[in-house]
Structure formats: structure tokens, C-alpha cells
Coordinates of C-alpha atoms in Angstrom, one line a residue:
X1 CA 0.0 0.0 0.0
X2 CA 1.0 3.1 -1.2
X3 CA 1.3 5.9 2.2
X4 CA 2.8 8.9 0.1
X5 CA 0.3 12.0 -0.3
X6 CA 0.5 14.0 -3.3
X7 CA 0.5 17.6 -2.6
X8 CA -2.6 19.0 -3.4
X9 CA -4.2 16.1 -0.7
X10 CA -2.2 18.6 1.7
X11 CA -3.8 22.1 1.0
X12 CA -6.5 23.5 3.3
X13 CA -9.6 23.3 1.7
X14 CA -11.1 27.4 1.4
X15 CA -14.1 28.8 0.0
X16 CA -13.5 31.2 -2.7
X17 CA -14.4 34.9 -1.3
X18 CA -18.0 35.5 -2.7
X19 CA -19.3 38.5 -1.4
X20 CA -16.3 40.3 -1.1
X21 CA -15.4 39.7 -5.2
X22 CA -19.6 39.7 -6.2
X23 CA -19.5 43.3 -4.4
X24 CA -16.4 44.4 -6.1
X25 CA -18.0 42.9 -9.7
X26 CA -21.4 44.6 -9.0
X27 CA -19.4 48.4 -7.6
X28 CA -17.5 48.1 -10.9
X29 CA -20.9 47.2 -13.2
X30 CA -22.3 50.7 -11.7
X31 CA -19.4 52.2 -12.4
X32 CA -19.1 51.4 -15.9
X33 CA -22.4 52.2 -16.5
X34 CA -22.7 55.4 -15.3
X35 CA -19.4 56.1 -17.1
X36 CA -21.2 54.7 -20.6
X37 CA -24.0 57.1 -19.9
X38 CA -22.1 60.4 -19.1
X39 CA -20.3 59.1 -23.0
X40 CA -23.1 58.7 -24.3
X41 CA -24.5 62.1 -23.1
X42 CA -21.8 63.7 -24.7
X43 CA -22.3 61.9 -27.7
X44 CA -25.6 63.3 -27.8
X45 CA -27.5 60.7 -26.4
X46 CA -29.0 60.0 -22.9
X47 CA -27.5 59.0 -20.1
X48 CA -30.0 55.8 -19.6
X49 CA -27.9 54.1 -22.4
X50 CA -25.2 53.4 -20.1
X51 CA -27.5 52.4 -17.3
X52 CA -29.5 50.0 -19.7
X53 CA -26.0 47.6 -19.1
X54 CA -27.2 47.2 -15.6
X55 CA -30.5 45.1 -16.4
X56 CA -27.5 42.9 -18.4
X57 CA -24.2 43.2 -16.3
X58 CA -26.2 42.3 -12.0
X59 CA -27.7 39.4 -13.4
X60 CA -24.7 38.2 -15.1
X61 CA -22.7 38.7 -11.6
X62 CA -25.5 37.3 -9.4
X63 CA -26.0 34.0 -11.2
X64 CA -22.5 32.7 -11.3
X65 CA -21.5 34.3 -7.7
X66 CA -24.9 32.2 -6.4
X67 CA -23.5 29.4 -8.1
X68 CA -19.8 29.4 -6.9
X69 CA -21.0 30.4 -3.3
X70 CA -23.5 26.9 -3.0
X71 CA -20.1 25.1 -3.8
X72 CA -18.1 23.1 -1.0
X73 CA -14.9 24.4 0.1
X74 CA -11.9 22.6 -1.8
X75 CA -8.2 23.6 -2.2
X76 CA -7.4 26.7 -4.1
X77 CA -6.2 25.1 -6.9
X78 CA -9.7 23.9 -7.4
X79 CA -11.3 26.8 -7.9
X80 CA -9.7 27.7 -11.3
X81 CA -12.0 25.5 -13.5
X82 CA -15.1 26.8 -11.4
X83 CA -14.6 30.7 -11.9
X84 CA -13.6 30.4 -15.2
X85 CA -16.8 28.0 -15.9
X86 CA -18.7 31.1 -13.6
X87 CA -17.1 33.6 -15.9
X88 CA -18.2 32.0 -19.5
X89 CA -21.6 31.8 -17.7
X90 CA -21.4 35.3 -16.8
X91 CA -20.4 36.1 -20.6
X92 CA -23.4 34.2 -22.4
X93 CA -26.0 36.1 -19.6
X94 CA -24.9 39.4 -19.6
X95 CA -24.6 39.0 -23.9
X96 CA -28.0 37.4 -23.9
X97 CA -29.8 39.7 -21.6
X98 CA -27.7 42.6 -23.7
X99 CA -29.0 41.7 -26.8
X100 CA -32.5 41.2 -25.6
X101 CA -32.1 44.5 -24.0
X102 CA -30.9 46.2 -27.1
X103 CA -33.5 44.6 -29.1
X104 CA -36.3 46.0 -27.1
X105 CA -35.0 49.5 -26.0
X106 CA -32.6 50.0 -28.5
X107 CA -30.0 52.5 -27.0
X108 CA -27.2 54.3 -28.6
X109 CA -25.5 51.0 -30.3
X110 CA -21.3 51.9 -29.5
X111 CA -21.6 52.9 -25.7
X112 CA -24.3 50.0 -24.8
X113 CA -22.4 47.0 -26.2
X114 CA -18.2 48.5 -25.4
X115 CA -20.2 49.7 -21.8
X116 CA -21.2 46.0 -21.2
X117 CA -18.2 44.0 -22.9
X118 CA -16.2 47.1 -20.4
X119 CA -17.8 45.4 -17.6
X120 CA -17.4 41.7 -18.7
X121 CA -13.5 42.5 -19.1
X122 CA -13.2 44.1 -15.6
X123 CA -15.1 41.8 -13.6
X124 CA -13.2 38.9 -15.3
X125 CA -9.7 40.6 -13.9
X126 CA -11.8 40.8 -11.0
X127 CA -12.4 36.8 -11.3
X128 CA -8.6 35.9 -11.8
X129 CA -7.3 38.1 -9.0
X130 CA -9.5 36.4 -6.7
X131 CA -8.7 33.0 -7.3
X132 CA -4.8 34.0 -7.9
X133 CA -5.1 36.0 -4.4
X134 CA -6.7 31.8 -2.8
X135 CA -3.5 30.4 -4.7
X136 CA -1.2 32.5 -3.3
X137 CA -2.4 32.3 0.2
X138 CA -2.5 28.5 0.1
X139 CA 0.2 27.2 -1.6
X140 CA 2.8 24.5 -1.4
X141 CA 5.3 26.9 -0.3
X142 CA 3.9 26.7 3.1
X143 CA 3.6 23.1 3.7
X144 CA 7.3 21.7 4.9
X145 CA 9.5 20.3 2.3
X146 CA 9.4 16.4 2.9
X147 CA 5.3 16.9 2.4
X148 CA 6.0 18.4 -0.7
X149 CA 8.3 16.6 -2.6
X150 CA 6.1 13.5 -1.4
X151 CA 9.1 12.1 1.1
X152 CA 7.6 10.2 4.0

């Protein structure tokens, strides 16, 4: 019988930080949107086309931050494949919502779509330096060095 652990058997398992990073995502959602609408006032529009990306952009960060928060702890690690599976979920809500939105209201076409794919981008930096922030707080480096090269 085999008694070596690998690694990754040895990291704490650690719930990814949900509200903190869904709060920061939604701050950053307002804040692009009322950015698109003061652009789009001065590109002689109104200032409800930026805030139309809001009906797009909080759904998009309250589904896959529900979704990632129901999750079990695991080891940091582990999180990558589920934020980045959040984040593609994110992408096809906030484009499909967008798109409906657009469809029905139809704001000013430049600063509704780059006001909502400005949001995507930022809250998917927002995504990575989360889970890179769980990686670096939790990583091999701190277990001693006969656990991690697998020496019993």
C-alpha cells in the first residue's frame, strides 16, 4: 500500500471569497455604467444608455456568484476550472440579456455594447485576481519540504 500524499491532498480546503469579489463585480458594473451614460450624453444621447447595461451586467454577476457560493470548500487550486466555468456563464447572460435588451430599447448601439463588454473584461480581472489572491495564500510553499516533494 501506497502511504505517500501528493500535494494538493495537503492544502486546506477554502471557500472562494463570494461576497467580497460579487460586491467588487457589482461596484464596478455601476461604475461602468454610469461612465457609458455620461459618454453617451456627450455623444448626444442620454444617459439611460449606459444604465441600460445594468439590467445585463447584475444578473450576469449574481448567477455565477450564487452558483460558486452553494459550492463546498476545496483547495485553491480547485477553484480555477469553477470561476472560469462562472465567468463563460457570466459572458453568455450578460450578452443574452444585452442583446435582448438592445433589441427591445434599442440605446445608442457603440456605448451600450463596449459599456457592457467594459464590464465583462473588468469583472473577469476581478475573477482571476481572486482566485490567484486563494492560490497565493495557500500554496505548497507553506507546507514543509518532505510533504511536498512526497518524502515520508
Amino acid at each position: 500500500m501506497n502511504d505517500q500524499t501528493t500535494p494538493s491532498s495537503l492544502l486546506p480546503e477554502v471557500k472562494l471569497p463570494v461576497i467580497r469579489t460579487g460586491s467588487i463585480g457589482v461596484f464596478v458594473c455601476v461604475v461602468v455604467a454610469i461612465a457609458g451614460g455620461l459618454i453617451a450624453q456627450q455623444r448626444g444621447g442620454s444617459i439611460n444608455d449606459g444604465f441600460w447595461t445594468l439590467i445585463a451586467t447584475i444578473p450576469g454577476m449574481l448567477i455565477p456568484m450564487g452558483i460558486l457560493s452553494m459550492m463546498p470548500p476545496k483547495p485553491a487550486p480547485a477553484w480555477c476550472v469553477p470561476v472560469l466555468a462562472g465567468t463563460m456563464i457570466r459572458a453568455m447572460t450578460v450578452l443574452t440579456i444585452g442583446l435582448a435588451v438592445y433589441m427591445l430599447i434599442s440605446p445608442e448601439r457603440v456605448v451600450f455594447f463596449l459599456t457592457m463588454l467594459s464590464a465583462l473584461m473588468i469583472t473577469l480581472v476581478i475573477d482571476v485576481a481572486a482566485v490567484l489572491s486563494l492560490i497565493q495564500k495557500h500554496t505548497v510553499g507553506d507546507l514543509p519540504m518532505a510533504d511536498a516533494e512526497g518524502i515520508s
